[in-house]
XYZ file of C-alpha atoms in Angstrom:
659
model
C 16.511 37.288 20.081
C 16.281 33.731 22.050
C 18.711 32.939 24.791
C 20.756 31.280 22.195
C 21.461 34.248 20.206
C 22.912 37.422 20.973
C 23.658 39.851 18.167
C 25.474 43.214 17.665
C 23.910 44.685 14.650
C 26.366 46.115 12.115
C 25.783 49.406 10.205
C 23.773 49.097 6.919
C 27.171 49.622 5.071
C 28.342 46.129 6.105
C 25.406 44.653 4.408
C 26.136 42.990 1.281
C 23.546 42.254 -1.449
C 23.575 39.278 -3.736
C 21.697 37.827 -6.458
C 20.497 34.220 -6.633
C 22.002 32.130 -9.391
C 20.417 32.554 -12.734
C 16.686 31.823 -13.026
C 16.330 31.496 -9.348
C 13.046 33.078 -9.161
C 11.420 30.564 -11.564
C 13.298 27.633 -9.634
C 11.721 29.058 -5.953
C 8.393 29.306 -7.644
C 8.784 25.496 -8.852
C 9.887 24.607 -5.253
C 7.197 26.248 -3.471
C 4.191 25.695 -5.668
C 5.032 22.125 -7.286
C 7.445 20.376 -5.310
C 6.070 21.108 -2.162
C 2.435 21.537 -2.697
C 1.673 20.817 1.041
C 2.578 23.858 3.247
C 2.903 21.673 6.232
C 6.124 20.336 4.560
C 8.485 22.989 5.902
C 8.206 21.806 9.271
C 9.651 18.597 8.305
C 12.455 20.083 6.004
C 13.661 22.712 8.400
C 13.632 20.147 11.247
C 15.540 17.802 9.243
C 18.202 20.457 7.965
C 18.587 21.259 11.738
C 19.204 17.527 12.429
C 21.654 17.120 9.477
C 23.495 20.164 11.021
C 23.813 18.249 14.483
C 24.828 15.096 12.875
C 27.677 17.070 10.921
C 28.917 18.552 13.972
C 28.895 15.118 15.887
C 30.796 13.682 13.038
C 33.436 16.471 12.855
C 33.670 16.392 16.597
C 34.988 12.755 16.601
C 38.520 14.268 15.574
C 37.877 17.784 17.460
C 35.699 17.602 20.420
C 36.505 21.394 21.025
C 34.013 22.096 18.431
C 31.147 21.231 21.188
C 32.364 24.525 22.847
C 31.225 23.157 26.384
C 27.884 22.320 24.718
C 27.724 18.688 24.019
C 23.817 18.253 24.223
C 22.608 18.471 20.614
C 19.156 19.606 20.336
C 16.583 21.403 18.113
C 14.310 23.900 19.438
C 11.068 25.679 17.728
C 10.127 29.055 19.201
C 6.977 30.722 18.092
C 6.456 34.291 18.757
C 2.975 35.330 18.229
C 3.256 38.962 18.576
C 5.981 39.206 15.943
C 4.253 36.478 13.774
C 7.575 34.255 13.420
C 8.330 30.931 13.918
C 12.100 30.034 14.385
C 13.946 26.779 14.104
C 17.033 26.788 16.236
C 19.921 24.141 16.222
C 23.259 24.073 17.981
C 24.820 21.956 15.251
C 27.786 22.775 12.993
C 26.847 26.279 11.719
C 27.780 28.207 8.668
C 30.216 31.214 7.865
C 29.550 33.664 5.450
C 30.955 31.769 2.432
C 28.756 28.591 3.713
C 25.804 30.830 3.610
C 26.196 32.331 0.212
C 26.984 28.840 -1.433
C 24.459 26.772 0.317
C 21.519 29.151 0.674
C 22.107 31.144 -2.441
C 21.826 28.236 -4.887
C 18.969 26.192 -5.579
C 19.635 22.141 -5.581
C 23.135 22.884 -3.917
C 23.402 20.986 -0.717
C 25.924 21.505 1.845
C 25.099 17.998 3.100
C 25.469 16.437 -0.019
C 28.887 17.970 -0.492
C 29.752 16.823 3.037
C 28.643 13.272 2.248
C 30.955 13.175 -0.915
C 34.006 13.564 1.276
C 33.087 10.568 3.406
C 33.943 7.031 2.850
C 31.085 4.293 2.361
C 31.602 3.147 5.715
C 31.467 6.590 7.361
C 28.173 7.447 5.375
C 26.163 5.117 7.648
C 27.985 6.477 10.778
C 26.978 10.059 9.847
C 23.308 9.151 9.453
C 22.788 12.210 7.764
C 19.088 13.180 6.763
C 19.090 15.768 4.132
C 20.716 15.348 0.677
C 19.092 18.327 -1.332
C 19.221 21.799 -1.297
C 15.622 22.435 -1.888
C 14.342 21.834 1.427
C 15.254 25.016 3.065
C 13.338 27.186 0.474
C 10.037 25.392 1.463
C 9.869 27.914 4.237
C 8.913 30.498 1.427
C 5.496 28.648 0.921
C 4.334 30.187 4.374
C 6.859 33.109 4.943
C 7.304 36.324 3.144
C 10.841 36.938 4.303
C 13.349 34.205 6.140
C 16.040 35.415 8.170
C 19.070 33.163 8.847
C 21.631 33.467 11.703
C 24.344 31.317 12.217
C 27.879 30.885 13.437
C 30.255 28.027 12.365
C 31.537 25.686 15.337
C 34.919 26.764 16.543
C 34.856 29.961 14.971
C 34.966 33.319 16.929
C 31.613 34.911 18.087
C 32.352 37.964 15.834
C 32.389 35.721 12.813
C 28.458 35.058 12.768
C 26.482 35.711 9.741
C 22.973 36.982 8.828
C 21.408 35.803 5.593
C 18.008 37.610 4.713
C 15.738 37.143 1.666
C 12.030 37.540 0.521
C 12.784 34.669 -2.007
C 12.239 36.674 -5.071
C 15.576 37.507 -6.788
C 18.105 38.530 -4.273
C 19.448 38.128 -0.526
C 21.572 40.150 1.628
C 24.226 38.818 3.987
C 26.228 40.599 6.955
C 28.535 39.635 9.573
C 27.073 39.500 12.975
C 28.286 38.841 16.459
C 26.712 35.445 17.697
C 27.627 33.938 21.024
C 26.522 30.424 20.500
C 27.334 28.105 17.616
C 24.638 26.743 15.186
C 21.911 28.142 13.266
C 18.542 30.112 13.834
C 16.042 30.216 10.941
C 13.152 32.470 11.430
C 10.296 32.513 9.182
C 8.293 35.657 9.246
C 5.076 34.325 8.239
C 2.443 35.594 5.555
C -0.722 36.864 6.665
C -2.754 33.895 5.334
C -0.505 31.578 7.457
C -0.632 33.479 10.707
C -4.558 32.997 11.283
C -7.425 30.658 10.851
C -7.033 27.140 9.882
C -3.760 27.663 8.335
C -2.172 29.256 11.531
C 1.395 28.421 11.987
C 1.536 30.139 15.005
C -0.708 27.536 16.919
C 1.836 25.742 18.829
C -0.298 22.761 19.150
C -0.460 22.536 15.386
C 3.315 22.772 15.064
C 3.641 19.850 17.811
C 1.019 17.781 15.751
C 3.219 18.370 12.688
C 6.508 17.471 14.490
C 4.796 14.103 15.650
C 3.553 13.391 12.152
C 6.647 14.143 10.213
C 9.752 14.166 12.603
C 8.794 12.348 15.819
C 11.424 9.615 15.037
C 14.387 12.221 14.515
C 16.899 10.888 16.922
C 17.641 14.235 18.661
C 15.397 16.001 21.204
C 12.966 18.564 19.473
C 11.934 21.077 21.891
C 9.489 24.005 22.469
C 8.637 26.242 25.337
C 6.395 24.675 27.815
C 3.164 26.002 28.650
C 1.369 26.036 32.029
C -2.030 26.681 33.259
C -2.159 29.849 35.347
C -5.164 30.542 37.345
C -6.450 34.084 37.513
C -4.902 36.231 40.551
C -6.816 39.004 42.137
C -5.342 42.590 41.739
C -3.517 43.635 44.978
C -5.785 45.376 47.561
C -8.908 43.484 46.113
C -11.269 41.899 48.661
C -10.279 38.389 49.069
C -14.058 37.415 49.878
C -15.255 39.206 46.712
C -15.765 36.866 43.811
C -17.296 39.348 41.466
C -14.231 41.375 40.732
C -12.583 38.880 38.614
C -14.068 35.753 36.782
C -12.914 32.403 37.567
C -10.561 30.766 35.269
C -7.347 31.380 33.870
C -5.033 31.000 30.842
C -2.035 28.898 29.418
C 1.131 30.947 30.039
C 4.593 30.304 28.346
C 7.520 29.550 30.472
C 11.184 29.737 29.904
C 11.419 25.929 30.332
C 11.952 23.869 27.157
C 10.086 20.412 26.820
C 10.712 17.484 24.352
C 7.881 17.170 22.073
C 9.251 14.108 20.204
C 9.879 10.634 20.973
C 13.532 10.631 19.450
C 13.327 6.929 18.689
C 11.906 5.221 15.519
C 10.428 1.759 16.616
C 11.396 0.301 13.218
C 15.074 1.462 13.662
C 15.356 -0.671 16.852
C 16.610 -4.442 16.716
C 13.396 -6.721 16.597
C 14.711 -8.809 19.421
C 14.345 -5.441 21.595
C 10.944 -4.790 20.873
C 7.681 -6.289 22.656
C 4.746 -7.378 21.077
C 2.598 -4.732 22.877
C 4.881 -2.103 21.322
C 4.277 -3.493 17.737
C 0.692 -3.626 18.351
C 0.575 -0.089 19.759
C 2.514 1.273 16.835
C 0.032 -0.307 14.421
C -2.975 1.241 15.911
C -1.109 4.640 15.989
C -0.458 4.530 12.195
C -3.786 2.872 11.093
C -6.472 4.065 13.532
C -7.484 0.295 13.653
C -9.219 -0.631 16.873
C -8.126 -4.179 16.408
C -4.968 -5.716 16.976
C -2.985 -6.767 13.655
C -3.377 -10.286 12.751
C 0.650 -10.696 12.418
C 3.579 -8.531 11.259
C 7.293 -8.719 9.927
C 10.095 -6.500 10.684
C 13.364 -6.656 8.737
C 16.275 -4.544 7.674
C 17.193 -5.349 4.048
C 20.882 -4.991 3.073
C 21.960 -5.016 -0.585
C 21.884 -2.811 -3.571
C 18.991 -0.957 -2.217
C 18.960 -0.609 1.618
C 15.677 -0.229 3.488
C 13.885 -1.213 6.965
C 10.440 -2.693 6.364
C 7.826 -3.092 9.113
C 4.827 -4.691 7.496
C 1.457 -5.498 9.053
C -1.582 -7.727 8.059
C -4.769 -6.452 9.597
C -7.403 -8.709 11.057
C -10.231 -7.597 8.945
C -10.737 -6.365 5.443
C -11.769 -2.612 5.214
C -15.223 -1.776 3.854
C -13.551 -0.097 0.756
C -11.156 -2.969 -0.186
C -12.651 -3.325 -3.743
C -13.430 0.233 -4.460
C -11.142 2.217 -6.875
C -11.073 5.276 -4.557
C -9.528 3.248 -1.669
C -6.473 4.915 -0.173
C -3.717 2.149 0.338
C -0.157 1.921 0.533
C 2.808 2.096 3.246
C 4.205 5.123 5.192
C 7.300 6.115 3.447
C 10.507 7.442 5.452
C 13.626 8.350 3.994
C 16.561 8.258 6.811
C 13.674 8.496 9.505
C 12.196 11.463 7.808
C 8.251 11.298 7.157
C 7.861 11.574 3.397
C 4.247 10.673 2.695
C 1.340 8.671 3.565
C -0.207 5.791 1.365
C 2.781 5.338 -0.836
C 1.061 2.722 -3.134
C 4.060 2.296 -5.415
C 5.555 0.212 -2.638
C 3.288 -2.717 -2.725
C 1.488 -4.311 -5.811
C -2.067 -4.058 -6.036
C -3.096 -7.674 -4.727
C -1.153 -6.697 -1.416
C -3.009 -3.465 -0.956
C -4.345 -4.509 2.520
C -0.865 -4.492 4.062
C -0.160 -1.490 6.499
C 3.281 -0.311 7.725
C 6.374 1.681 7.224
C 9.337 1.645 4.774
C 12.376 3.597 5.669
C 14.618 3.926 2.683
C 18.341 4.812 2.833
C 18.704 5.646 -0.674
C 15.663 7.457 -2.089
C 15.927 11.377 -2.268
C 13.987 13.429 0.430
C 12.101 15.341 -2.155
C 10.995 12.268 -3.986
C 7.350 12.579 -5.453
C 4.710 10.032 -6.440
C 5.662 10.421 -9.904
C 9.373 9.884 -9.211
C 8.416 6.793 -7.281
C 6.599 5.512 -10.165
C 9.788 5.642 -12.261
C 12.188 4.578 -9.658
C 14.233 1.362 -10.134
C 15.042 1.466 -6.307
C 11.063 1.625 -5.570
C 10.688 -1.404 -7.999
C 13.257 -3.286 -5.848
C 11.360 -2.173 -2.518
C 8.074 -3.219 -3.929
C 9.266 -6.589 -4.930
C 11.146 -7.197 -1.787
C 8.089 -6.365 0.144
C 5.857 -8.650 -1.879
C 8.215 -11.672 -1.327
C 8.541 -10.715 2.546
C 4.781 -10.710 2.795
C 4.198 -13.976 0.812
C 7.008 -15.667 2.997
C 5.148 -14.500 6.207
C 2.034 -15.912 4.907
C 3.591 -19.135 3.826
C 5.190 -19.541 7.274
C 1.444 -19.296 8.821
C 0.133 -21.528 6.117
C 2.758 -24.519 6.423
C 3.122 -24.315 10.367
C 1.991 -27.096 12.462
C 1.198 -24.643 15.305
C -2.592 -24.494 15.586
C -2.478 -20.696 16.429
C -0.709 -20.081 13.146
C -2.905 -22.103 11.144
C -5.889 -20.357 12.627
C -4.449 -17.003 11.868
C -3.892 -18.090 8.358
C -7.487 -19.328 8.022
C -8.622 -15.906 9.430
C -6.688 -14.109 7.109
C -7.535 -16.088 4.192
C -11.462 -15.615 4.886
C -10.891 -11.876 4.653
C -8.184 -11.361 1.990
C -8.031 -14.701 -0.203
C -9.976 -13.195 -3.097
C -7.532 -10.299 -3.025
C -4.373 -12.641 -3.052
C -5.775 -14.374 -6.052
C -5.596 -10.946 -8.031
C -1.791 -11.641 -7.867
C -1.910 -14.526 -10.253
C -2.360 -12.103 -13.131
C -0.274 -9.164 -11.636
C 2.795 -10.641 -10.186
C 3.948 -13.178 -12.711
C 7.302 -13.590 -10.698
C 5.583 -14.717 -7.738
C 2.896 -16.650 -9.067
C 4.098 -19.968 -7.871
C 4.219 -18.565 -4.413
C 0.670 -17.173 -4.649
C -0.511 -20.387 -6.098
C 0.684 -22.337 -2.907
C -1.343 -20.026 -0.552
C -4.550 -20.515 -2.357
C -7.238 -22.434 -0.657
C -10.644 -24.098 -1.976
C -13.608 -26.281 -1.333
C -13.835 -29.500 -3.313
C -16.321 -32.018 -4.540
C -15.432 -34.074 -1.339
C -15.019 -31.361 1.226
C -17.200 -28.171 1.908
C -14.380 -26.501 3.922
C -12.328 -23.950 1.995
C -8.889 -25.578 2.967
C -7.586 -27.606 0.187
C -4.515 -26.302 -1.256
C -3.154 -27.559 -4.897
C -0.497 -29.525 -3.058
C -3.252 -31.268 -1.093
C -5.276 -32.101 -4.100
C -2.201 -33.392 -5.786
C -1.308 -35.741 -2.817
C -4.850 -37.276 -3.246
C -4.766 -37.584 -6.975
C -5.590 -41.112 -8.317
C -3.148 -43.223 -10.103
C -3.123 -42.200 -13.728
C -4.584 -38.965 -13.171
C -2.706 -36.343 -15.392
C -4.485 -33.194 -14.512
C -5.877 -30.901 -11.483
C -9.521 -30.485 -12.346
C -11.468 -27.746 -11.288
C -14.669 -26.191 -11.711
C -15.973 -22.304 -11.198
C -19.415 -21.536 -10.277
C -21.359 -18.707 -8.597
C -21.609 -20.420 -5.300
C -20.740 -23.606 -3.526
C -24.474 -24.982 -4.151
C -24.300 -24.443 -7.749
C -20.686 -25.972 -8.104
C -21.755 -29.156 -5.936
C -25.095 -29.606 -8.133
C -23.525 -28.905 -11.381
C -23.906 -31.684 -14.060
C -20.346 -31.123 -14.958
C -19.560 -33.164 -11.970
C -21.457 -36.256 -12.713
C -18.870 -38.287 -14.349
C -16.351 -37.434 -11.867
C -18.432 -38.368 -8.860
C -18.874 -41.526 -10.631
C -15.397 -42.346 -10.986
C -14.587 -40.858 -7.314
C -12.151 -38.106 -8.850
C -12.017 -35.176 -6.529
C -12.860 -31.693 -8.139
C -11.624 -28.369 -7.008
C -14.762 -26.071 -6.730
C -13.908 -22.120 -7.241
C -16.689 -20.230 -6.022
C -15.228 -16.585 -6.082
C -15.960 -13.882 -8.694
C -12.146 -13.406 -9.217
C -11.582 -17.117 -9.753
C -12.541 -17.024 -13.245
C -10.392 -14.320 -14.182
C -7.687 -15.417 -12.084
C -7.281 -19.135 -13.524
C -6.686 -17.664 -17.024
C -3.150 -16.828 -15.729
C -2.694 -20.216 -14.051
C -2.478 -23.190 -16.338
C -0.497 -25.395 -14.303
C 0.903 -26.267 -10.559
C 4.150 -27.784 -9.947
C 4.435 -29.006 -13.616
C 0.793 -30.538 -13.472
C -1.699 -28.953 -15.789
C -4.882 -27.378 -14.406
C -8.139 -28.384 -16.353
C -11.522 -26.735 -16.131
C -14.022 -29.324 -16.577
C -16.460 -27.020 -17.990
C -14.362 -26.188 -21.001
C -13.596 -28.213 -24.057
C -14.030 -32.109 -24.124
C -13.101 -34.144 -21.088
C -10.346 -36.667 -21.631
C -9.717 -38.458 -18.387
C -6.743 -40.656 -20.265
C -6.000 -43.378 -18.168
C -8.741 -43.130 -15.948
C -11.114 -44.395 -18.743
C -10.709 -47.952 -19.616
C -10.891 -49.161 -23.352
C -14.345 -50.633 -23.142
C -15.715 -47.053 -21.875
C -13.883 -45.448 -24.860
C -15.369 -48.274 -27.186
C -18.904 -47.436 -25.807
C -18.397 -43.641 -26.431
C -17.479 -44.123 -30.010
C -20.422 -46.173 -30.547
C -22.746 -43.686 -29.231
C -21.460 -41.048 -31.007
C -22.188 -42.879 -34.298
C -25.839 -43.878 -33.160
C -26.776 -40.493 -32.210
C -25.345 -38.704 -35.219
C -28.868 -38.317 -36.851
C -30.306 -36.701 -33.785
C -27.107 -34.514 -33.280
C -27.198 -33.301 -36.783
C -31.164 -32.467 -36.507
C -30.371 -30.542 -33.074
C -27.715 -28.437 -34.925
C -30.346 -27.380 -37.388
C -33.036 -26.821 -34.904
C -30.757 -24.790 -32.501
C -29.081 -22.877 -35.143
C -27.078 -19.874 -33.954
C -27.859 -20.792 -30.323
C -25.326 -23.392 -30.087
C -21.860 -23.459 -31.647
C -21.795 -27.125 -32.011
C -23.925 -30.086 -30.601
C -22.010 -33.518 -29.467
C -22.626 -36.729 -27.540
C -21.324 -36.097 -24.039
C -19.083 -38.685 -22.061
C -19.315 -36.624 -18.908
C -22.981 -36.701 -18.064
C -24.683 -39.468 -16.086
C -27.892 -38.181 -14.705
C -28.541 -35.174 -16.820
C -29.975 -34.871 -20.462
C -27.726 -32.064 -21.520
C -25.006 -29.885 -20.499
C -23.645 -26.583 -22.110
C -19.863 -26.406 -22.478
C -17.473 -23.444 -23.304
C -15.071 -24.106 -26.194
C -11.039 -24.143 -25.151
C -10.049 -20.324 -25.292
C -13.398 -18.764 -25.181
C -14.958 -16.737 -22.303
C -17.112 -18.837 -19.710
C -20.708 -17.503 -18.782
C -19.551 -16.395 -15.424
C -16.731 -14.318 -17.024
C -18.890 -12.932 -19.630
C -21.589 -11.664 -16.925
C -18.727 -10.244 -14.744
C -17.519 -8.203 -17.635
C -20.849 -6.903 -18.611
C -21.456 -5.865 -14.915
C -18.196 -3.836 -15.214
C -19.748 -1.997 -18.080
C -17.292 -3.760 -20.765
C -18.307 -4.869 -24.090
C -18.009 -8.520 -24.601
C -18.218 -10.398 -27.959
C -21.060 -12.680 -28.323
C -20.199 -16.476 -28.025
C -22.103 -19.582 -28.518
C -21.774 -22.391 -25.977
C -21.421 -26.167 -27.118
C -24.414 -28.501 -26.282
C -23.474 -31.798 -25.064
C -26.242 -34.388 -24.956
C -26.456 -37.684 -22.662
C -27.249 -40.628 -25.120
C -28.075 -42.792 -22.213
C -31.003 -40.195 -20.845
C -34.726 -41.182 -21.577
C -35.284 -37.645 -22.817
C -32.630 -37.529 -25.292
C -33.757 -40.978 -26.496
C -37.466 -39.713 -26.796
C -35.967 -37.081 -29.157
C -35.420 -39.571 -31.864
C -39.059 -40.377 -32.483
C -40.761 -37.178 -30.837
C -43.147 -35.224 -33.146
C -42.426 -32.036 -31.081
C -38.710 -32.471 -31.489
C -37.927 -28.534 -32.140
C -39.927 -27.653 -28.833
C -38.251 -30.352 -26.866
C -34.903 -29.403 -28.343
C -35.281 -25.855 -27.214
C -36.351 -26.702 -23.708
C -33.416 -29.204 -23.476
C -31.068 -26.285 -24.481
C -33.011 -23.827 -21.812
C -32.792 -26.194 -19.060
C -28.913 -26.893 -19.837
C -28.539 -23.008 -19.761
C -30.263 -22.660 -16.248
C -28.261 -25.366 -14.942
C -25.050 -23.580 -16.045
C -26.246 -20.473 -14.212
C -27.453 -18.694 -17.385
C -30.268 -16.512 -17.900
C -33.027 -17.125 -20.297
C -33.638 -14.452 -23.166
C -37.279 -14.998 -23.615
C -38.530 -16.758 -20.275
C -42.078 -16.520 -21.424
C -41.419 -18.640 -24.486
C -39.568 -21.322 -22.391
C -42.768 -21.417 -19.990
C -45.097 -21.771 -23.127
C -43.078 -24.753 -24.508
C -42.859 -26.426 -21.279
C -46.647 -26.164 -20.706
C -47.585 -27.519 -23.984
C -45.294 -30.382 -23.635
C -46.854 -31.226 -20.331
C -50.117 -31.350 -21.580
C -49.295 -33.665 -24.338
């Protein structure tokens, strides 16, 4: 026994055997094989239970400080015995009597902590800072142990009213009265063979320390283990001091009776933001992400309301290499009342914010929450929505700041994650307006990706009724597109969207701040008040004059073109291909095909420039059919499309050049 426990063993006649409640074996199997599939979790659960017991004592002692029994320093100790192949979790908390042990250790999903919480008023719950609320945590020890022994004495009770509880986790447990000089509980796990050697060896003190650092580093009590020191080899008495051959040089690590604290006992996110230095935030980010770079920025808040939680969220400086791969691990670290639950809780963030790193500490979620439960929880949805709003607010504060450093940070963010944010236009309709305000583009008058929809609206011409935009594969293709000719002539700025995600995202954004968004490559161009009556009259006149040519083009092109019409958007080019309203653009079709999706066949609309010499030549050309096909193919190439039969195109061009 440790220095904390002295026991007078009772005769076997005093040992009472009890059966677990009905179907306990089946429930134990569920707990140890399904609920806790990761064996390491037992460390988290038993440390949390010990912390819970200490918190209970602290609360009860506010009314009766004699419960401390001249030992007011609450602590948790973990004792590893390699010879006995046991690991013990020891606390000097509230402890249990025989009735408590039978009730709380003999019943699955019956929690002493939960019953204790039920007695507290709403204001006292926060003061108690109790961790465990579910009775299944203790049983996670049976993942690694074939037998568990619990020795406990309730605070304030005589030493001879201690209790020992023993079970192999199958169908029964035994209880006996013991003498225990110290209050609190000692839980001893007798490890299974497979967990006392090899990679899964929980007798490895270094492994236990790492697990405490991972799962329980922020428990507010000191968690202690015996200190190990290096001891040099010592020659046996009588050996020749000058003879170095008797004992090889070296030494070994030796356990001492001194206990050392192995956790920090302070969660960064639980402290007030005003008390935390930037360097501390940066160090914590690097610790949880293993990122060599400092974070770009972060936000730290405590959210009060129907759901209470603390959020510490970071935006990295650079996008990870796997940002667009399906297998990418993303999400936040989830804690419940400072107890680590899981890494990469992706349910806490919408997909378009998958680059965000950080910690969520919930006051409301259950400790045994699984990824499946997270998926269905209303509280998790509330946390996810709150995280999204907080990140978008943080980004807006950078984007709208007059501080040059913050503006530079936003520009750096957008160059790395701008395309990911655009996914939110289709994924997060509730925050669509916020997301739209963050988007930046190049335009027909500015190559830099820095124009927002608000900037564009402020520069719109008098009488302009829509925000005009054009999608293309790259900036050069967009700037040289025939679609821009009329807009350049009239000095109308057009937003140029050159990301692959733009074509998809803009299907969901039809207006900005009550101003419609219009893709100039779709449907007919209607400049409204920006076209005078004379221009409209000339367009109608050209439509009538070109009718014979248009009809003949329809016949010649057949199924290649959905329609042929006279264009009012062209200035220098002979023809252009246009997508009908509501149909997929060539860029979207190409993207879907690359993703392996089946795409319905669509035909573009061919618009011809009645003032272009090549179109005028059509009226009297003896090679009308060949020339019509060449004009269509050139328009397709100008639109970034691919020819179905390049050889036929070259043959037609060569024949026309020789005539």
